[in-house]
GROMACS .gro file of C-alpha atoms in nm:
model
  423
    1UNK     CA    1   7.340   3.014  -5.018
    2UNK     CA    2   7.626   2.770  -5.071
    3UNK     CA    3   7.721   2.717  -5.436
    4UNK     CA    4   7.732   2.340  -5.357
    5UNK     CA    5   7.815   2.066  -5.608
    6UNK     CA    6   7.589   1.773  -5.577
    7UNK     CA    7   7.613   1.425  -5.657
    8UNK     CA    8   7.301   1.199  -5.663
    9UNK     CA    9   7.358   0.846  -5.646
   10UNK     CA   10   7.090   0.615  -5.797
   11UNK     CA   11   6.860   0.745  -6.058
   12UNK     CA   12   6.549   0.552  -6.022
   13UNK     CA   13   6.189   0.674  -5.903
   14UNK     CA   14   6.347   0.861  -5.628
   15UNK     CA   15   6.679   0.991  -5.745
   16UNK     CA   16   6.601   1.109  -6.090
   17UNK     CA   17   6.323   1.352  -5.990
   18UNK     CA   18   6.539   1.476  -5.705
   19UNK     CA   19   6.848   1.536  -5.933
   20UNK     CA   20   6.637   1.726  -6.196
   21UNK     CA   21   6.492   1.925  -5.929
   22UNK     CA   22   6.834   2.015  -5.764
   23UNK     CA   23   6.981   2.092  -6.102
   24UNK     CA   24   6.781   2.402  -6.150
   25UNK     CA   25   6.982   2.568  -5.864
   26UNK     CA   26   7.298   2.369  -5.830
   27UNK     CA   27   7.561   2.189  -6.039
   28UNK     CA   28   7.430   1.836  -6.015
   29UNK     CA   29   7.569   1.492  -6.146
   30UNK     CA   30   7.357   1.194  -6.143
   31UNK     CA   31   7.538   0.860  -6.112
   32UNK     CA   32   7.370   0.502  -6.162
   33UNK     CA   33   7.544   0.180  -6.215
   34UNK     CA   34   7.310   0.075  -6.468
   35UNK     CA   35   7.456   0.181  -6.797
   36UNK     CA   36   7.153   0.115  -6.983
   37UNK     CA   37   6.969   0.355  -6.757
   38UNK     CA   38   7.200   0.626  -6.806
   39UNK     CA   39   7.200   0.577  -7.180
   40UNK     CA   40   6.819   0.588  -7.199
   41UNK     CA   41   6.826   0.905  -6.998
   42UNK     CA   42   7.083   1.068  -7.209
   43UNK     CA   43   6.823   1.022  -7.494
   44UNK     CA   44   6.562   1.186  -7.306
   45UNK     CA   45   6.371   0.870  -7.198
   46UNK     CA   46   6.264   0.784  -6.842
   47UNK     CA   47   6.105   0.445  -6.830
   48UNK     CA   48   5.970   0.513  -6.480
   49UNK     CA   49   5.751   0.781  -6.630
   50UNK     CA   50   5.831   1.026  -6.361
   51UNK     CA   51   6.015   1.288  -6.583
   52UNK     CA   52   5.887   1.373  -6.933
   53UNK     CA   53   6.134   1.401  -7.233
   54UNK     CA   54   6.106   1.781  -7.265
   55UNK     CA   55   6.189   1.828  -6.894
   56UNK     CA   56   6.472   1.584  -6.907
   57UNK     CA   57   6.624   1.716  -7.216
   58UNK     CA   58   6.608   2.077  -7.088
   59UNK     CA   59   6.773   1.983  -6.753
   60UNK     CA   60   7.148   2.067  -6.681
   61UNK     CA   61   7.180   1.747  -6.502
   62UNK     CA   62   7.494   1.561  -6.592
   63UNK     CA   63   7.470   1.175  -6.620
   64UNK     CA   64   7.718   0.903  -6.567
   65UNK     CA   65   7.765   0.551  -6.498
   66UNK     CA   66   8.128   0.599  -6.401
   67UNK     CA   67   8.174   0.730  -6.031
   68UNK     CA   68   8.524   0.860  -6.136
   69UNK     CA   69   8.359   1.115  -6.383
   70UNK     CA   70   8.190   1.295  -6.092
   71UNK     CA   71   8.387   1.601  -5.974
   72UNK     CA   72   8.455   1.640  -5.599
   73UNK     CA   73   8.126   1.717  -5.439
   74UNK     CA   74   8.009   1.920  -5.149
   75UNK     CA   75   7.687   1.698  -5.100
   76UNK     CA   76   7.657   1.342  -5.200
   77UNK     CA   77   7.283   1.211  -5.199
   78UNK     CA   78   7.219   0.829  -5.181
   79UNK     CA   79   6.880   0.739  -5.310
   80UNK     CA   80   6.908   0.362  -5.375
   81UNK     CA   81   6.636   0.092  -5.288
   82UNK     CA   82   6.605  -0.078  -4.941
   83UNK     CA   83   6.442  -0.418  -5.007
   84UNK     CA   84   6.383  -0.713  -4.772
   85UNK     CA   85   6.519  -1.067  -4.814
   86UNK     CA   86   6.300  -1.378  -4.873
   87UNK     CA   87   6.244  -1.401  -4.507
   88UNK     CA   88   6.139  -1.037  -4.471
   89UNK     CA   89   6.470  -0.924  -4.306
   90UNK     CA   90   6.602  -0.573  -4.412
   91UNK     CA   91   6.848  -0.611  -4.696
   92UNK     CA   92   7.099  -0.331  -4.675
   93UNK     CA   93   7.320  -0.476  -4.945
   94UNK     CA   94   7.245  -0.202  -5.194
   95UNK     CA   95   7.288   0.065  -4.944
   96UNK     CA   96   7.632  -0.057  -4.839
   97UNK     CA   97   7.729  -0.091  -5.199
   98UNK     CA   98   7.621   0.284  -5.269
   99UNK     CA   99   7.802   0.384  -4.943
  100UNK     CA  100   8.127   0.230  -5.045
  101UNK     CA  101   8.077   0.423  -5.397
  102UNK     CA  102   8.040   0.745  -5.212
  103UNK     CA  103   8.319   0.675  -4.990
  104UNK     CA  104   8.564   0.647  -5.287
  105UNK     CA  105   8.407   0.999  -5.408
  106UNK     CA  106   8.477   1.192  -5.081
  107UNK     CA  107   8.734   1.478  -5.091
  108UNK     CA  108   8.788   1.553  -4.731
  109UNK     CA  109   8.919   1.889  -4.813
  110UNK     CA  110   8.566   1.987  -4.900
  111UNK     CA  111   8.428   1.812  -4.581
  112UNK     CA  112   8.111   1.686  -4.769
  113UNK     CA  113   7.788   1.595  -4.644
  114UNK     CA  114   7.663   1.249  -4.722
  115UNK     CA  115   7.286   1.238  -4.735
  116UNK     CA  116   7.071   0.929  -4.728
  117UNK     CA  117   6.719   0.926  -4.874
  118UNK     CA  118   6.673   0.565  -4.862
  119UNK     CA  119   6.410   0.421  -4.640
  120UNK     CA  120   6.574   0.250  -4.336
  121UNK     CA  121   6.522   0.174  -3.970
  122UNK     CA  122   6.643   0.442  -3.704
  123UNK     CA  123   7.026   0.412  -3.671
  124UNK     CA  124   7.136   0.291  -4.023
  125UNK     CA  125   7.276   0.612  -4.107
  126UNK     CA  126   7.489   0.686  -3.818
  127UNK     CA  127   7.551   0.343  -3.676
  128UNK     CA  128   7.596   0.148  -4.010
  129UNK     CA  129   7.682   0.383  -4.309
  130UNK     CA  130   7.887   0.652  -4.136
  131UNK     CA  131   8.130   0.379  -3.978
  132UNK     CA  132   8.129   0.197  -4.315
  133UNK     CA  133   8.270   0.510  -4.484
  134UNK     CA  134   8.524   0.573  -4.222
  135UNK     CA  135   8.635   0.199  -4.266
  136UNK     CA  136   8.663   0.246  -4.655
  137UNK     CA  137   8.844   0.594  -4.619
  138UNK     CA  138   9.036   0.612  -4.282
  139UNK     CA  139   8.833   0.948  -4.241
  140UNK     CA  140   8.666   1.056  -3.943
  141UNK     CA  141   8.293   1.115  -3.950
  142UNK     CA  142   8.205   1.459  -3.778
  143UNK     CA  143   8.552   1.598  -3.900
  144UNK     CA  144   8.636   1.496  -4.259
  145UNK     CA  145   8.283   1.414  -4.353
  146UNK     CA  146   7.932   1.472  -4.221
  147UNK     CA  147   7.585   1.285  -4.229
  148UNK     CA  148   7.240   1.384  -4.327
  149UNK     CA  149   6.912   1.218  -4.374
  150UNK     CA  150   6.603   1.336  -4.578
  151UNK     CA  151   6.346   1.056  -4.632
  152UNK     CA  152   6.204   1.028  -4.969
  153UNK     CA  153   5.843   1.088  -5.038
  154UNK     CA  154   5.803   0.975  -5.394
  155UNK     CA  155   5.461   0.846  -5.495
  156UNK     CA  156   5.514   0.688  -5.832
  157UNK     CA  157   5.258   0.838  -6.081
  158UNK     CA  158   5.155   1.114  -5.840
  159UNK     CA  159   5.172   1.431  -6.035
  160UNK     CA  160   5.049   1.642  -5.745
  161UNK     CA  161   5.285   1.558  -5.451
  162UNK     CA  162   5.616   1.569  -5.641
  163UNK     CA  163   5.950   1.636  -5.495
  164UNK     CA  164   5.927   2.003  -5.566
  165UNK     CA  165   5.592   2.051  -5.407
  166UNK     CA  166   5.609   1.843  -5.097
  167UNK     CA  167   5.745   1.933  -4.727
  168UNK     CA  168   6.089   1.783  -4.712
  169UNK     CA  169   6.200   1.659  -4.384
  170UNK     CA  170   6.585   1.717  -4.317
  171UNK     CA  171   6.815   1.619  -4.056
  172UNK     CA  172   7.190   1.680  -3.996
  173UNK     CA  173   7.474   1.558  -3.787
  174UNK     CA  174   7.524   1.909  -3.650
  175UNK     CA  175   7.336   2.236  -3.673
  176UNK     CA  176   7.562   2.362  -3.948
  177UNK     CA  177   7.491   2.066  -4.144
  178UNK     CA  178   7.127   2.106  -4.087
  179UNK     CA  179   7.136   2.459  -4.207
  180UNK     CA  180   7.311   2.374  -4.524
  181UNK     CA  181   7.054   2.096  -4.609
  182UNK     CA  182   6.762   2.307  -4.530
  183UNK     CA  183   6.894   2.550  -4.775
  184UNK     CA  184   6.963   2.305  -5.032
  185UNK     CA  185   6.621   2.134  -5.019
  186UNK     CA  186   6.428   2.438  -4.950
  187UNK     CA  187   6.541   2.595  -5.276
  188UNK     CA  188   6.378   2.331  -5.488
  189UNK     CA  189   6.042   2.268  -5.305
  190UNK     CA  190   5.772   2.499  -5.257
  191UNK     CA  191   5.636   2.291  -4.969
  192UNK     CA  192   5.916   2.410  -4.746
  193UNK     CA  193   6.131   2.196  -4.512
  194UNK     CA  194   6.091   2.060  -4.172
  195UNK     CA  195   6.383   2.021  -3.938
  196UNK     CA  196   6.370   1.701  -3.770
  197UNK     CA  197   6.525   1.684  -3.415
  198UNK     CA  198   6.780   1.424  -3.523
  199UNK     CA  199   6.881   1.193  -3.805
  200UNK     CA  200   6.707   0.892  -3.611
  201UNK     CA  201   6.397   1.084  -3.565
  202UNK     CA  202   6.385   1.152  -3.945
  203UNK     CA  203   6.454   0.770  -4.034
  204UNK     CA  204   6.182   0.685  -3.786
  205UNK     CA  205   5.934   0.937  -3.925
  206UNK     CA  206   5.971   0.778  -4.281
  207UNK     CA  207   5.932   0.418  -4.160
  208UNK     CA  208   5.605   0.483  -3.979
  209UNK     CA  209   5.467   0.680  -4.249
  210UNK     CA  210   5.431   0.361  -4.454
  211UNK     CA  211   5.363   0.120  -4.159
  212UNK     CA  212   5.077   0.342  -4.072
  213UNK     CA  213   4.931   0.311  -4.415
  214UNK     CA  214   4.990  -0.050  -4.418
  215UNK     CA  215   4.804  -0.095  -4.108
  216UNK     CA  216   4.497   0.075  -4.208
  217UNK     CA  217   4.484  -0.097  -4.538
  218UNK     CA  218   4.520  -0.416  -4.336
  219UNK     CA  219   4.209  -0.323  -4.146
  220UNK     CA  220   4.020  -0.267  -4.460
  221UNK     CA  221   4.126  -0.609  -4.579
  222UNK     CA  222   4.019  -0.791  -4.276
  223UNK     CA  223   3.678  -0.639  -4.256
  224UNK     CA  224   3.632  -0.702  -4.638
  225UNK     CA  225   3.698  -1.083  -4.553
  226UNK     CA  226   3.451  -1.056  -4.259
  227UNK     CA  227   3.182  -0.898  -4.462
  228UNK     CA  228   3.213  -1.155  -4.756
  229UNK     CA  229   3.115  -1.415  -4.521
  230UNK     CA  230   2.744  -1.241  -4.491
  231UNK     CA  231   2.756  -1.150  -4.869
  232UNK     CA  232   2.805  -0.769  -4.784
  233UNK     CA  233   2.991  -0.564  -5.042
  234UNK     CA  234   3.271  -0.344  -4.876
  235UNK     CA  235   3.202  -0.093  -5.111
  236UNK     CA  236   2.874  -0.030  -5.008
  237UNK     CA  237   2.983  -0.018  -4.644
  238UNK     CA  238   3.240   0.232  -4.719
  239UNK     CA  239   2.993   0.452  -4.909
  240UNK     CA  240   2.801   0.474  -4.599
  241UNK     CA  241   3.098   0.496  -4.360
  242UNK     CA  242   3.249   0.800  -4.553
  243UNK     CA  243   2.977   1.019  -4.475
  244UNK     CA  244   3.124   1.065  -4.126
  245UNK     CA  245   3.344   1.363  -4.131
  246UNK     CA  246   3.645   1.182  -3.964
  247UNK     CA  247   3.641   0.853  -4.115
  248UNK     CA  248   3.971   0.766  -4.295
  249UNK     CA  249   3.896   0.697  -4.650
  250UNK     CA  250   4.135   0.376  -4.685
  251UNK     CA  251   4.020   0.093  -4.942
  252UNK     CA  252   4.106  -0.264  -4.948
  253UNK     CA  253   4.329  -0.434  -5.185
  254UNK     CA  254   4.665  -0.569  -5.272
  255UNK     CA  255   4.965  -0.399  -5.084
  256UNK     CA  256   5.274  -0.410  -5.291
  257UNK     CA  257   5.531  -0.151  -5.424
  258UNK     CA  258   5.858  -0.042  -5.293
  259UNK     CA  259   5.750   0.098  -4.987
  260UNK     CA  260   5.432   0.019  -4.814
  261UNK     CA  261   5.492  -0.374  -4.840
  262UNK     CA  262   5.845  -0.356  -4.739
  263UNK     CA  263   5.910  -0.069  -4.484
  264UNK     CA  264   5.704  -0.216  -4.195
  265UNK     CA  265   5.950  -0.512  -4.184
  266UNK     CA  266   6.241  -0.238  -4.122
  267UNK     CA  267   6.051  -0.117  -3.814
  268UNK     CA  268   5.980  -0.463  -3.688
  269UNK     CA  269   6.329  -0.580  -3.739
  270UNK     CA  270   6.436  -0.270  -3.511
  271UNK     CA  271   6.183  -0.362  -3.263
  272UNK     CA  272   6.282  -0.729  -3.251
  273UNK     CA  273   6.651  -0.617  -3.201
  274UNK     CA  274   6.552  -0.428  -2.890
  275UNK     CA  275   6.357  -0.723  -2.752
  276UNK     CA  276   6.018  -0.616  -2.823
  277UNK     CA  277   5.783  -0.821  -3.036
  278UNK     CA  278   5.551  -0.604  -3.244
  279UNK     CA  279   5.209  -0.738  -3.275
  280UNK     CA  280   5.003  -0.472  -3.470
  281UNK     CA  281   5.283  -0.435  -3.744
  282UNK     CA  282   5.326  -0.797  -3.813
  283UNK     CA  283   4.955  -0.859  -3.810
  284UNK     CA  284   4.888  -0.592  -4.055
  285UNK     CA  285   5.185  -0.733  -4.287
  286UNK     CA  286   5.036  -1.098  -4.247
  287UNK     CA  287   4.689  -0.971  -4.339
  288UNK     CA  288   4.809  -0.779  -4.643
  289UNK     CA  289   5.052  -1.041  -4.772
  290UNK     CA  290   4.791  -1.306  -4.778
  291UNK     CA  291   4.531  -1.098  -4.927
  292UNK     CA  292   4.613  -1.188  -5.290
  293UNK     CA  293   4.569  -1.563  -5.228
  294UNK     CA  294   4.227  -1.492  -5.043
  295UNK     CA  295   4.105  -1.295  -5.338
  296UNK     CA  296   4.219  -1.587  -5.583
  297UNK     CA  297   4.024  -1.827  -5.362
  298UNK     CA  298   3.714  -1.603  -5.349
  299UNK     CA  299   3.723  -1.550  -5.721
  300UNK     CA  300   3.759  -1.930  -5.794
  301UNK     CA  301   3.477  -2.014  -5.542
  302UNK     CA  302   3.249  -1.771  -5.726
  303UNK     CA  303   3.352  -1.885  -6.086
  304UNK     CA  304   3.263  -2.250  -5.978
  305UNK     CA  305   3.536  -2.406  -6.193
  306UNK     CA  306   3.867  -2.350  -6.335
  307UNK     CA  307   3.905  -2.215  -6.709
  308UNK     CA  308   4.052  -1.952  -6.926
  309UNK     CA  309   4.140  -1.637  -6.731
  310UNK     CA  310   4.256  -1.288  -6.814
  311UNK     CA  311   4.428  -1.078  -6.558
  312UNK     CA  312   4.404  -0.707  -6.625
  313UNK     CA  313   4.710  -0.530  -6.483
  314UNK     CA  314   5.050  -0.639  -6.326
  315UNK     CA  315   5.182  -0.324  -6.194
  316UNK     CA  316   5.173  -0.266  -5.824
  317UNK     CA  317   4.932   0.034  -5.850
  318UNK     CA  318   4.733   0.203  -6.132
  319UNK     CA  319   4.876   0.420  -6.411
  320UNK     CA  320   5.239   0.352  -6.336
  321UNK     CA  321   5.478   0.116  -6.497
  322UNK     CA  322   5.630   0.007  -6.153
  323UNK     CA  323   5.630  -0.368  -6.106
  324UNK     CA  324   5.845  -0.400  -5.789
  325UNK     CA  325   5.682  -0.616  -5.546
  326UNK     CA  326   5.354  -0.645  -5.711
  327UNK     CA  327   5.118  -0.869  -5.529
  328UNK     CA  328   4.914  -0.914  -5.842
  329UNK     CA  329   5.180  -1.193  -5.914
  330UNK     CA  330   5.070  -1.357  -5.603
  331UNK     CA  331   4.714  -1.337  -5.743
  332UNK     CA  332   4.802  -1.489  -6.058
  333UNK     CA  333   4.984  -1.769  -5.879
  334UNK     CA  334   4.668  -1.850  -5.679
  335UNK     CA  335   4.453  -1.864  -5.982
  336UNK     CA  336   4.707  -2.095  -6.152
  337UNK     CA  337   4.739  -2.319  -5.837
  338UNK     CA  338   4.356  -2.352  -5.859
  339UNK     CA  339   4.365  -2.474  -6.229
  340UNK     CA  340   4.303  -2.152  -6.427
  341UNK     CA  341   4.464  -2.100  -6.740
  342UNK     CA  342   4.591  -1.747  -6.707
  343UNK     CA  343   4.672  -1.475  -6.957
  344UNK     CA  344   4.819  -1.148  -6.833
  345UNK     CA  345   4.773  -0.804  -6.995
  346UNK     CA  346   4.916  -0.476  -6.888
  347UNK     CA  347   4.969  -0.172  -7.134
  348UNK     CA  348   5.210   0.004  -6.891
  349UNK     CA  349   5.451  -0.277  -6.762
  350UNK     CA  350   5.768  -0.392  -6.939
  351UNK     CA  351   5.751  -0.727  -7.071
  352UNK     CA  352   6.110  -0.806  -7.027
  353UNK     CA  353   6.097  -0.699  -6.652
  354UNK     CA  354   5.770  -0.896  -6.602
  355UNK     CA  355   5.939  -1.201  -6.750
  356UNK     CA  356   6.247  -1.164  -6.541
  357UNK     CA  357   6.088  -1.069  -6.225
  358UNK     CA  358   5.796  -1.298  -6.213
  359UNK     CA  359   5.839  -1.536  -6.495
  360UNK     CA  360   5.507  -1.393  -6.656
  361UNK     CA  361   5.468  -1.327  -7.015
  362UNK     CA  362   5.253  -1.038  -7.098
  363UNK     CA  363   5.004  -1.076  -7.406
  364UNK     CA  364   4.963  -0.748  -7.604
  365UNK     CA  365   4.679  -0.900  -7.808
  366UNK     CA  366   4.488  -1.035  -7.488
  367UNK     CA  367   4.190  -0.789  -7.526
  368UNK     CA  368   4.109  -0.942  -7.872
  369UNK     CA  369   3.982  -1.254  -7.714
  370UNK     CA  370   3.703  -1.349  -7.444
  371UNK     CA  371   3.771  -1.555  -7.135
  372UNK     CA  372   3.570  -1.761  -6.880
  373UNK     CA  373   3.707  -1.541  -6.613
  374UNK     CA  374   3.826  -1.170  -6.629
  375UNK     CA  375   4.000  -1.012  -6.324
  376UNK     CA  376   4.035  -0.644  -6.311
  377UNK     CA  377   4.353  -0.640  -6.064
  378UNK     CA  378   4.489  -0.277  -6.161
  379UNK     CA  379   4.257   0.002  -6.258
  380UNK     CA  380   4.466   0.156  -6.531
  381UNK     CA  381   4.291   0.442  -6.701
  382UNK     CA  382   4.310   0.227  -7.024
  383UNK     CA  383   4.097  -0.027  -6.865
  384UNK     CA  384   3.854   0.222  -6.690
  385UNK     CA  385   3.811   0.378  -7.042
  386UNK     CA  386   3.679   0.046  -7.153
  387UNK     CA  387   3.372   0.099  -6.936
  388UNK     CA  388   3.139  -0.174  -6.781
  389UNK     CA  389   3.029  -0.287  -7.137
  390UNK     CA  390   3.388  -0.306  -7.255
  391UNK     CA  391   3.516  -0.502  -6.970
  392UNK     CA  392   3.195  -0.727  -6.989
  393UNK     CA  393   3.278  -0.784  -7.354
  394UNK     CA  394   3.582  -0.962  -7.254
  395UNK     CA  395   3.405  -1.221  -7.080
  396UNK     CA  396   3.249  -1.518  -7.245
  397UNK     CA  397   2.874  -1.569  -7.190
  398UNK     CA  398   2.790  -1.718  -6.856
  399UNK     CA  399   3.149  -1.617  -6.744
  400UNK     CA  400   3.272  -1.403  -6.456
  401UNK     CA  401   3.394  -1.051  -6.424
  402UNK     CA  402   3.596  -1.011  -6.106
  403UNK     CA  403   3.626  -0.641  -6.029
  404UNK     CA  404   3.871  -0.589  -5.756
  405UNK     CA  405   3.858  -0.207  -5.789
  406UNK     CA  406   3.481  -0.158  -5.807
  407UNK     CA  407   3.545   0.010  -6.145
  408UNK     CA  408   3.258  -0.148  -6.333
  409UNK     CA  409   2.952  -0.229  -6.087
  410UNK     CA  410   2.700  -0.225  -6.367
  411UNK     CA  411   2.873  -0.466  -6.568
  412UNK     CA  412   2.623  -0.757  -6.500
  413UNK     CA  413   2.377  -0.571  -6.654
  414UNK     CA  414   2.536  -0.559  -7.014
  415UNK     CA  415   2.396  -0.870  -7.129
  416UNK     CA  416   2.538  -1.237  -7.214
  417UNK     CA  417   2.422  -1.332  -6.863
  418UNK     CA  418   2.777  -1.286  -6.729
  419UNK     CA  419   2.837  -1.308  -6.348
  420UNK     CA  420   2.984  -1.006  -6.154
  421UNK     CA  421   3.207  -1.020  -5.833
  422UNK     CA  422   3.371  -0.759  -5.631
  423UNK     CA  423   3.522  -0.711  -5.287
   0.00000   0.00000   0.00000
């Protein structure tokens, strides 16, 4: 095994767990442009909740916000976000910036491998990032440095499918690079590695993984809307359908986050560039992107009038502090547009980030009052632990509990004559 020195660029949900895992077998430096992020990690605190304090403090990972602190590396891994613009066009600004940072770190005498884990459409690594490094350095790709790709598969809050347990897809510019990356990632995961046929194949595999989930959830959201017209609960339908052995257990809901709600646009962008207009992918995106406002309308119609409203949960999924691309913000906007006076509560979300990203104030004491309408938008354990009676207790007599997650179907029987609504 090579005694490679590794630099991980970007220490968010993806980069930090990877860097900590790699540091068990290699000398690893973790770089992030956010000085505050580096300082908090040095104190043993990870705001994403992916790495606990004991594990972080025990790691040999070296942390810096200065790229010049990093020693000449054999492998540089880019794990920065790939969002979309306001018009849903892939935004490679952060990837390009990280690539320029990496370019300045390259020592051609080591012939390093630059690996991208960021989700992109096929061709970005070789057709955009490689040439950008050449432009910045005057070096030649394939001679002075090499390219690799290994798509991230981090699922925030998932303690089962962690980076040290999943199958890691790897791809390299040459067979020798592929061997090096297979050894690197193979040393840190019990799930083994899969050698992709090419870098483009690995890029494509990642983007379709999330597009597939998006389309399946879109189908659930569409049939939810259909069944609502005949007063039929999607949960009752799914309970019956799941008894078939090959039924796929997807659920309806709001599709946000850093991957599923974004990555299909990378695939559709590539498709449009090639002259093909994708129909299924974009139809799924439209269905999911309009779901929040549809839910707001359905809840408002059931409530019968606007009043005080409490929305429980703002993060994009349960039991994580991740606010990126949360569609609960769209739900709140829909309720406000229909006249509701909305209070927002989330025990995991960062209040400063909520204010900065969405202009929303989190009310830590919100559970001390009662409301005309209570919406369970994100089923954090803290809310599930309240039980049906606890959730119903937040609703004024005659009010409505809107349960998007089917977490408290018996709430309407708890007294005070509250109404209950679910998808």
